[in-house]
Each structure stands twice: as C-alpha cells, then as structure tokens.
Amino acid sequence: MATDDLGRTLRRLRRLASLTQEDLAERSGVSVDVIRQLEQRRKHSARLPTLHALANGLGVELTTLLGDPPAVSTGENDGPRFVAVRRAIMPALWGAQLAPPGPDFSLATLRERIADGWTQYHAAEFDTVMKALPDVISEARAATLGDDEADGFAALGKALQLAGHVAVRMGKTDLALISLERAIEAAGHSSDPLLRPMIVNSVAWAYQRQGRLDDALSIALHAADDVQRGGHTDTADGLKVWGALTMSAATSAARGNDYTRAAELMAGAEVEAARVAKLPQGSDSRMVSVFSPSSVRIERVRLAVQYGHPEDALALAKGMRLSKDTPPSWRTWLLLDVARAHTDLGDAAGAVKALEALRRVAPTWMQHHTLAVAIVRDLWALPNHPAGLRPLAEFLGVGD
C-alpha cells in the first residue's frame, strides 16, 4: 500500500522544483484546476496521460510521482531480502568462482522453481519470490557450466527476467533494466528463439515506468516484427509473445497520446488472439507471455478508462469470461479499471461492487496497488458513503 498520497507527493515535487501551480500547468499542459484538486486532496487519482504529463512537467520519472509502486515498500534503504536479490543480479567483483552443478542438480527442478516464482509474482507474493530468487539465480548461473549449457542459459535468462519484474515492482527501474539486459545476454546463448523477445517486452514495460514511451514503443514493435518474420506466430507460444509485444506497443502509443494508433494495434491483437487456442501448444504457460482473448479485452478496458471513455470500458467488461490461465495480476487490473470507470461516471455503488470482487479474488494485489487506495480515497471523500465502503477503507487503512 502506498505510504503517501498523490497530492502530497505532487505538492512536494512541485515545491522542490520551485514551481507554482501555474508554472506546472504551463509546463505539463495539465489544467491548474486539476493540479489544485490533487494537491488539496479533493481528488486522489488521475488518468495515466495526466500523470505522465505531470511527471514530464516536473522532470521526474513517473514512479517518483506515484510514490511507492504496487509492491512491498522498502523505504529509502533496501531491506536485507532485496539486498540479496540485488547481489544476485550483480555479483560482487572478484567474488567466488562459479562451480558446475553437482550430481544432485536437476535442470527440470530448477525450471519448475522458476515457473513457481512467476506464479507467485502474479499472485503478488513478492516477499516469497524475493526469498527464493538469490538461490534460483545462483543455480541458473551454475547450470550454464553444466552439460546442457543452452538450457542453463535459458533458465538464467528467465530467472533474471523475473528479478527484473520484481525490481520494477519495488520501484527500482534502473536495477530492473540491468537485470533485464543481463537476461537478454543469457537468452542469446540459449536455443530458445522466443526468450529474447519475451525479455524485450519486459524492457519495454520498464521503459514505460520511466516515461520513456517512444523507446518502449520502438523496441516492442521491433521485437514483434522479428517474431513474425521468424515464422514463430504459427505456434501458440510464438503468437503469445507477438501478441504481448503488440499490446505493449499499443499501451505505449496510448500513453503517448496516440490513441488512434493504440486502437489499431489492439484491433490487430484481438483478431490474432482468437488463433491461440487453435495452434499447437508448447511449453509451460507460466513461462510464456500472457496473451489471449481475455488479456486483449482487459487491455482494451484499461485503455478506454485511461482515455476518458468509461462507458466504453464498462461495455467491454460486461459479461467477460476470463480464461482459466488469466493470472491474478490481470484480473486485478480489470477490476480496478471497472471500479475506476464506475467512479468516473459517479456510480459509487458500482465502484464498491467491483472493489469487493477484487478483495475476494486478489486481496494481496489490492493491498499493494496504489490505484486501489486512490479509488477508495476518492470514494471516502464523498459526502455520502456507499454501502460496503467502510470495510474496504479499513482493509486498505484509508479513512478515519
């Protein structure tokens, strides 16, 4: 849960930059009235284009404006568990030389541990993932010296990709990019042609978190084209990787205020998503990009909310049947966006209903997500609290 609210952070950063509200409005293109409402805590959330504009006007990363990301806060200094993850990503100079894996080592067991780590990550069990990651990464590094060198590098690439995702969730985007770059290097020594583009998709997400939207768009499109040119979209795994990259590109385009291009990319992704179930299935779904008709629809709902079309968002979400492999993290985003759309339309009861559903299906994600806190704060500021709001506010530590 966020330790500070958006308005306080905005005011503090604006004052550090020696800007008046009018100065920030001019630099960002965001109205003075919106800035004033946020700083006076009459409004506790804003759409992503507004947040990106404010971050650009302040000259900071988006994560700085948002405060703690949706993960476990470590404060200013890293805790011992995250220090161990950092050390695993970047081993100390002149450290102990790696030894090949021993006779009891099993590459299949290592892959299963990595897959479990991704499941835990999508369930917001970040502390559990951080506890396991140092040993997993060390084992994967040792595996690169074993008989199955290429498979060892594939495991290392996937473990470092997971570490990069955890680092993003902890607000450490520069460390995340270091981990992801090392993951790409490892992928280059593997025999899996889809591993590198999967990791590139993670890099694009880290770029988005840093406000590097043009870079994120460019690399996602480039990698998607490589997957298609390589003939990999004739398998379910390959199509999933292509689709995830295309959706990432759409998100970057939308956040860069090119909603038309974003809609075109998403329309193409939706057509292709229908093919996934018809193609030969490949590896463990926990180790491949998330892409299905459900994930495309979830992303379309998100874009509609972010760009001021709450009615469209609710129409898209109505009657959705999520596929069984939709991770809890994606279910979280959908329910948060539905709650936000109801809030934007002044339907407090509908927002509470969506948040109650979120608490049932993904309570850990709800507690860790800044948007959930912001929506409940906005609802709590209403003169008449809708039924069911108080338990949600108490669950998130919001209110009296």
PDB file of N, CA and C in Angstrom, residues 94-154:
ATOM      1  N   TRP A  94      35.292  -9.870  -8.103  1.00  0.00           N
ATOM      2  CA  TRP A  94      36.260 -10.789  -7.518  1.00  0.00           C
ATOM      3  C   TRP A  94      35.621 -11.727  -6.494  1.00  0.00           C
ATOM      4  N   GLY A  95      34.359 -12.048  -6.733  1.00  0.00           N
ATOM      5  CA  GLY A  95      33.684 -12.990  -5.845  1.00  0.00           C
ATOM      6  C   GLY A  95      34.115 -14.415  -6.132  1.00  0.00           C
ATOM      7  N   ALA A  96      33.528 -15.336  -5.407  1.00  0.00           N
ATOM      8  CA  ALA A  96      33.878 -16.746  -5.575  1.00  0.00           C
ATOM      9  C   ALA A  96      33.549 -17.217  -6.990  1.00  0.00           C
ATOM     10  N   GLN A  97      34.459 -18.010  -7.558  1.00  0.00           N
ATOM     11  CA  GLN A  97      34.265 -18.502  -8.919  1.00  0.00           C
ATOM     12  C   GLN A  97      33.166 -19.559  -8.941  1.00  0.00           C
ATOM     13  N   LEU A  98      32.320 -19.474  -9.982  1.00  0.00           N
ATOM     14  CA  LEU A  98      31.228 -20.432 -10.103  1.00  0.00           C
ATOM     15  C   LEU A  98      31.759 -21.836 -10.355  1.00  0.00           C
ATOM     16  N   ALA A  99      31.090 -22.813  -9.761  1.00  0.00           N
ATOM     17  CA  ALA A  99      31.424 -24.222  -9.999  1.00  0.00           C
ATOM     18  C   ALA A  99      30.278 -24.866 -10.766  1.00  0.00           C
ATOM     19  N   PRO A 100      30.550 -25.856 -11.586  1.00  0.00           N
ATOM     20  CA  PRO A 100      29.473 -26.553 -12.295  1.00  0.00           C
ATOM     21  C   PRO A 100      28.507 -27.182 -11.295  1.00  0.00           C
ATOM     22  N   PRO A 101      27.287 -27.445 -11.717  1.00  0.00           N
ATOM     23  CA  PRO A 101      26.307 -28.038 -10.803  1.00  0.00           C
ATOM     24  C   PRO A 101      26.739 -29.433 -10.346  1.00  0.00           C
ATOM     25  N   GLY A 102      26.348 -29.791  -9.119  1.00  0.00           N
ATOM     26  CA  GLY A 102      26.715 -31.078  -8.557  1.00  0.00           C
ATOM     27  C   GLY A 102      25.849 -32.207  -9.082  1.00  0.00           C
ATOM     28  N   PRO A 103      26.100 -33.411  -8.626  1.00  0.00           N
ATOM     29  CA  PRO A 103      25.373 -34.589  -9.136  1.00  0.00           C
ATOM     30  C   PRO A 103      23.890 -34.591  -8.784  1.00  0.00           C
ATOM     31  N   ASP A 104      23.517 -33.867  -7.743  1.00  0.00           N
ATOM     32  CA  ASP A 104      22.107 -33.834  -7.340  1.00  0.00           C
ATOM     33  C   ASP A 104      21.302 -32.766  -8.074  1.00  0.00           C
ATOM     34  N   PHE A 105      21.975 -31.977  -8.921  1.00  0.00           N
ATOM     35  CA  PHE A 105      21.285 -30.882  -9.615  1.00  0.00           C
ATOM     36  C   PHE A 105      20.344 -31.427 -10.680  1.00  0.00           C
ATOM     37  N   SER A 106      19.165 -30.804 -10.775  1.00  0.00           N
ATOM     38  CA  SER A 106      18.188 -31.175 -11.803  1.00  0.00           C
ATOM     39  C   SER A 106      17.719 -29.912 -12.512  1.00  0.00           C
ATOM     40  N   LEU A 107      17.961 -29.839 -13.817  1.00  0.00           N
ATOM     41  CA  LEU A 107      17.518 -28.685 -14.591  1.00  0.00           C
ATOM     42  C   LEU A 107      15.998 -28.596 -14.607  1.00  0.00           C
ATOM     43  N   ALA A 108      15.324 -29.742 -14.630  1.00  0.00           N
ATOM     44  CA  ALA A 108      13.863 -29.748 -14.618  1.00  0.00           C
ATOM     45  C   ALA A 108      13.333 -29.154 -13.318  1.00  0.00           C
ATOM     46  N   THR A 109      13.982 -29.477 -12.205  1.00  0.00           N
ATOM     47  CA  THR A 109      13.570 -28.918 -10.914  1.00  0.00           C
ATOM     48  C   THR A 109      13.804 -27.413 -10.884  1.00  0.00           C
ATOM     49  N   LEU A 110      14.931 -26.964 -11.443  1.00  0.00           N
ATOM     50  CA  LEU A 110      15.212 -25.530 -11.495  1.00  0.00           C
ATOM     51  C   LEU A 110      14.159 -24.804 -12.314  1.00  0.00           C
ATOM     52  N   ARG A 111      13.803 -25.366 -13.462  1.00  0.00           N
ATOM     53  CA  ARG A 111      12.780 -24.736 -14.297  1.00  0.00           C
ATOM     54  C   ARG A 111      11.451 -24.662 -13.554  1.00  0.00           C
ATOM     55  N   GLU A 112      11.130 -25.688 -12.801  1.00  0.00           N
ATOM     56  CA  GLU A 112       9.885 -25.693 -12.026  1.00  0.00           C
ATOM     57  C   GLU A 112       9.914 -24.606 -10.947  1.00  0.00           C
ATOM     58  N   ARG A 113      11.065 -24.415 -10.322  1.00  0.00           N
ATOM     59  CA  ARG A 113      11.183 -23.356  -9.306  1.00  0.00           C
ATOM     60  C   ARG A 113      11.003 -21.973  -9.938  1.00  0.00           C
ATOM     61  N   ILE A 114      11.548 -21.797 -11.131  1.00  0.00           N
ATOM     62  CA  ILE A 114      11.390 -20.513 -11.816  1.00  0.00           C
ATOM     63  C   ILE A 114       9.928 -20.300 -12.196  1.00  0.00           C
ATOM     64  N   ALA A 115       9.284 -21.345 -12.697  1.00  0.00           N
ATOM     65  CA  ALA A 115       7.868 -21.240 -13.062  1.00  0.00           C
ATOM     66  C   ALA A 115       7.023 -20.930 -11.831  1.00  0.00           C
ATOM     67  N   ASP A 116       7.334 -21.568 -10.710  1.00  0.00           N
ATOM     68  CA  ASP A 116       6.620 -21.269  -9.465  1.00  0.00           C
ATOM     69  C   ASP A 116       6.828 -19.811  -9.061  1.00  0.00           C
ATOM     70  N   GLY A 117       8.043 -19.309  -9.291  1.00  0.00           N
ATOM     71  CA  GLY A 117       8.327 -17.911  -8.975  1.00  0.00           C
ATOM     72  C   GLY A 117       7.444 -16.961  -9.763  1.00  0.00           C
ATOM     73  N   TRP A 118       7.213 -17.282 -11.042  1.00  0.00           N
ATOM     74  CA  TRP A 118       6.327 -16.441 -11.853  1.00  0.00           C
ATOM     75  C   TRP A 118       4.890 -16.514 -11.354  1.00  0.00           C
ATOM     76  N   THR A 119       4.450 -17.701 -10.942  1.00  0.00           N
ATOM     77  CA  THR A 119       3.106 -17.835 -10.376  1.00  0.00           C
ATOM     78  C   THR A 119       2.971 -16.985  -9.117  1.00  0.00           C
ATOM     79  N   GLN A 120       3.970 -17.037  -8.256  1.00  0.00           N
ATOM     80  CA  GLN A 120       3.959 -16.243  -7.019  1.00  0.00           C
ATOM     81  C   GLN A 120       4.004 -14.752  -7.323  1.00  0.00           C
ATOM     82  N   TYR A 121       4.770 -14.385  -8.318  1.00  0.00           N
ATOM     83  CA  TYR A 121       4.833 -12.969  -8.710  1.00  0.00           C
ATOM     84  C   TYR A 121       3.453 -12.473  -9.146  1.00  0.00           C
ATOM     85  N   HIS A 122       2.780 -13.234 -10.000  1.00  0.00           N
ATOM     86  CA  HIS A 122       1.462 -12.817 -10.486  1.00  0.00           C
ATOM     87  C   HIS A 122       0.409 -12.828  -9.374  1.00  0.00           C
ATOM     88  N   ALA A 123       0.707 -13.526  -8.281  1.00  0.00           N
ATOM     89  CA  ALA A 123      -0.188 -13.527  -7.129  1.00  0.00           C
ATOM     90  C   ALA A 123       0.211 -12.475  -6.100  1.00  0.00           C
ATOM     91  N   ALA A 124       1.181 -11.622  -6.449  1.00  0.00           N
ATOM     92  CA  ALA A 124       1.661 -10.548  -5.575  1.00  0.00           C
ATOM     93  C   ALA A 124       2.352 -11.069  -4.319  1.00  0.00           C
ATOM     94  N   GLU A 125       2.888 -12.282  -4.381  1.00  0.00           N
ATOM     95  CA  GLU A 125       3.635 -12.828  -3.244  1.00  0.00           C
ATOM     96  C   GLU A 125       5.104 -12.429  -3.391  1.00  0.00           C
ATOM     97  N   PHE A 126       5.361 -11.123  -3.358  1.00  0.00           N
ATOM     98  CA  PHE A 126       6.685 -10.603  -3.669  1.00  0.00           C
ATOM     99  C   PHE A 126       7.740 -11.044  -2.657  1.00  0.00           C
ATOM    100  N   ASP A 127       7.365 -11.086  -1.389  1.00  0.00           N
ATOM    101  CA  ASP A 127       8.336 -11.475  -0.366  1.00  0.00           C
ATOM    102  C   ASP A 127       8.796 -12.914  -0.580  1.00  0.00           C
ATOM    103  N   THR A 128       7.867 -13.785  -0.946  1.00  0.00           N
ATOM    104  CA  THR A 128       8.208 -15.183  -1.219  1.00  0.00           C
ATOM    105  C   THR A 128       9.148 -15.286  -2.413  1.00  0.00           C
ATOM    106  N   VAL A 129       8.869 -14.504  -3.449  1.00  0.00           N
ATOM    107  CA  VAL A 129       9.720 -14.522  -4.641  1.00  0.00           C
ATOM    108  C   VAL A 129      11.115 -14.017  -4.304  1.00  0.00           C
ATOM    109  N   MET A 130      11.183 -12.917  -3.556  1.00  0.00           N
ATOM    110  CA  MET A 130      12.499 -12.361  -3.218  1.00  0.00           C
ATOM    111  C   MET A 130      13.325 -13.325  -2.373  1.00  0.00           C
ATOM    112  N   LYS A 131      12.668 -14.077  -1.522  1.00  0.00           N
ATOM    113  CA  LYS A 131      13.375 -15.037  -0.683  1.00  0.00           C
ATOM    114  C   LYS A 131      14.024 -16.125  -1.533  1.00  0.00           C
ATOM    115  N   ALA A 132      13.334 -16.552  -2.594  1.00  0.00           N
ATOM    116  CA  ALA A 132      13.825 -17.654  -3.422  1.00  0.00           C
ATOM    117  C   ALA A 132      14.792 -17.209  -4.520  1.00  0.00           C
ATOM    118  N   LEU A 133      14.671 -15.974  -4.984  1.00  0.00           N
ATOM    119  CA  LEU A 133      15.403 -15.547  -6.178  1.00  0.00           C
ATOM    120  C   LEU A 133      16.922 -15.692  -6.093  1.00  0.00           C
ATOM    121  N   PRO A 134      17.584 -15.277  -5.003  1.00  0.00           N
ATOM    122  CA  PRO A 134      19.052 -15.386  -4.997  1.00  0.00           C
ATOM    123  C   PRO A 134      19.558 -16.794  -5.262  1.00  0.00           C
ATOM    124  N   ASP A 135      18.950 -17.786  -4.611  1.00  0.00           N
ATOM    125  CA  ASP A 135      19.378 -19.168  -4.842  1.00  0.00           C
ATOM    126  C   ASP A 135      19.038 -19.632  -6.251  1.00  0.00           C
ATOM    127  N   VAL A 136      17.880 -19.223  -6.741  1.00  0.00           N
ATOM    128  CA  VAL A 136      17.470 -19.624  -8.092  1.00  0.00           C
ATOM    129  C   VAL A 136      18.435 -19.064  -9.124  1.00  0.00           C
ATOM    130  N   ILE A 137      18.786 -17.791  -8.997  1.00  0.00           N
ATOM    131  CA  ILE A 137      19.711 -17.174  -9.955  1.00  0.00           C
ATOM    132  C   ILE A 137      21.084 -17.830  -9.866  1.00  0.00           C
ATOM    133  N   SER A 138      21.551 -18.096  -8.650  1.00  0.00           N
ATOM    134  CA  SER A 138      22.856 -18.754  -8.492  1.00  0.00           C
ATOM    135  C   SER A 138      22.854 -20.136  -9.129  1.00  0.00           C
ATOM    136  N   GLU A 139      21.777 -20.889  -8.911  1.00  0.00           N
ATOM    137  CA  GLU A 139      21.678 -22.220  -9.529  1.00  0.00           C
ATOM    138  C   GLU A 139      21.667 -22.122 -11.049  1.00  0.00           C
ATOM    139  N   ALA A 140      20.953 -21.117 -11.558  1.00  0.00           N
ATOM    140  CA  ALA A 140      20.876 -20.956 -13.020  1.00  0.00           C
ATOM    141  C   ALA A 140      22.236 -20.589 -13.593  1.00  0.00           C
ATOM    142  N   ARG A 141      22.985 -19.751 -12.873  1.00  0.00           N
ATOM    143  CA  ARG A 141      24.336 -19.405 -13.349  1.00  0.00           C
ATOM    144  C   ARG A 141      25.216 -20.652 -13.375  1.00  0.00           C
ATOM    145  N   ALA A 142      25.121 -21.460 -12.328  1.00  0.00           N
ATOM    146  CA  ALA A 142      25.913 -22.691 -12.293  1.00  0.00           C
ATOM    147  C   ALA A 142      25.502 -23.631 -13.425  1.00  0.00           C
ATOM    148  N   ALA A 143      24.201 -23.635 -13.744  1.00  0.00           N
ATOM    149  CA  ALA A 143      23.707 -24.527 -14.797  1.00  0.00           C
ATOM    150  C   ALA A 143      24.307 -24.206 -16.159  1.00  0.00           C
ATOM    151  N   THR A 144      24.750 -22.961 -16.352  1.00  0.00           N
ATOM    152  CA  THR A 144      25.359 -22.600 -17.636  1.00  0.00           C
ATOM    153  C   THR A 144      26.721 -23.264 -17.818  1.00  0.00           C
ATOM    154  N   LEU A 145      27.263 -23.837 -16.734  1.00  0.00           N
ATOM    155  CA  LEU A 145      28.550 -24.537 -16.813  1.00  0.00           C
ATOM    156  C   LEU A 145      28.362 -26.049 -16.911  1.00  0.00           C
ATOM    157  N   GLY A 146      27.105 -26.498 -16.938  1.00  0.00           N
ATOM    158  CA  GLY A 146      26.816 -27.921 -16.984  1.00  0.00           C
ATOM    159  C   GLY A 146      26.783 -28.478 -18.386  1.00  0.00           C
ATOM    160  N   ASP A 147      26.310 -29.695 -18.487  1.00  0.00           N
ATOM    161  CA  ASP A 147      26.270 -30.381 -19.786  1.00  0.00           C
ATOM    162  C   ASP A 147      25.252 -29.747 -20.732  1.00  0.00           C
ATOM    163  N   ASP A 148      24.140 -29.256 -20.185  1.00  0.00           N
ATOM    164  CA  ASP A 148      23.099 -28.630 -21.016  1.00  0.00           C
ATOM    165  C   ASP A 148      23.261 -27.109 -20.953  1.00  0.00           C
ATOM    166  N   GLU A 149      24.340 -26.622 -21.551  1.00  0.00           N
ATOM    167  CA  GLU A 149      24.696 -25.204 -21.441  1.00  0.00           C
ATOM    168  C   GLU A 149      23.584 -24.299 -21.955  1.00  0.00           C
ATOM    169  N   ALA A 150      23.024 -24.613 -23.132  1.00  0.00           N
ATOM    170  CA  ALA A 150      21.996 -23.760 -23.725  1.00  0.00           C
ATOM    171  C   ALA A 150      20.756 -23.703 -22.831  1.00  0.00           C
ATOM    172  N   ASP A 151      20.359 -24.841 -22.273  1.00  0.00           N
ATOM    173  CA  ASP A 151      19.200 -24.856 -21.387  1.00  0.00           C
ATOM    174  C   ASP A 151      19.503 -24.113 -20.090  1.00  0.00           C
ATOM    175  N   GLY A 152      20.741 -24.192 -19.644  1.00  0.00           N
ATOM    176  CA  GLY A 152      21.140 -23.439 -18.460  1.00  0.00           C
ATOM    177  C   GLY A 152      21.028 -21.943 -18.689  1.00  0.00           C
ATOM    178  N   PHE A 153      21.449 -21.489 -19.850  1.00  0.00           N
ATOM    179  CA  PHE A 153      21.341 -20.052 -20.162  1.00  0.00           C
ATOM    180  C   PHE A 153      19.872 -19.639 -20.293  1.00  0.00           C
ATOM    181  N   ALA A 154      19.036 -20.527 -20.811  1.00  0.00           N
ATOM    182  CA  ALA A 154      17.606 -20.219 -20.903  1.00  0.00           C
ATOM    183  C   ALA A 154      17.015 -20.040 -19.509  1.00  0.00           C
TER     184      ALA A 154
END
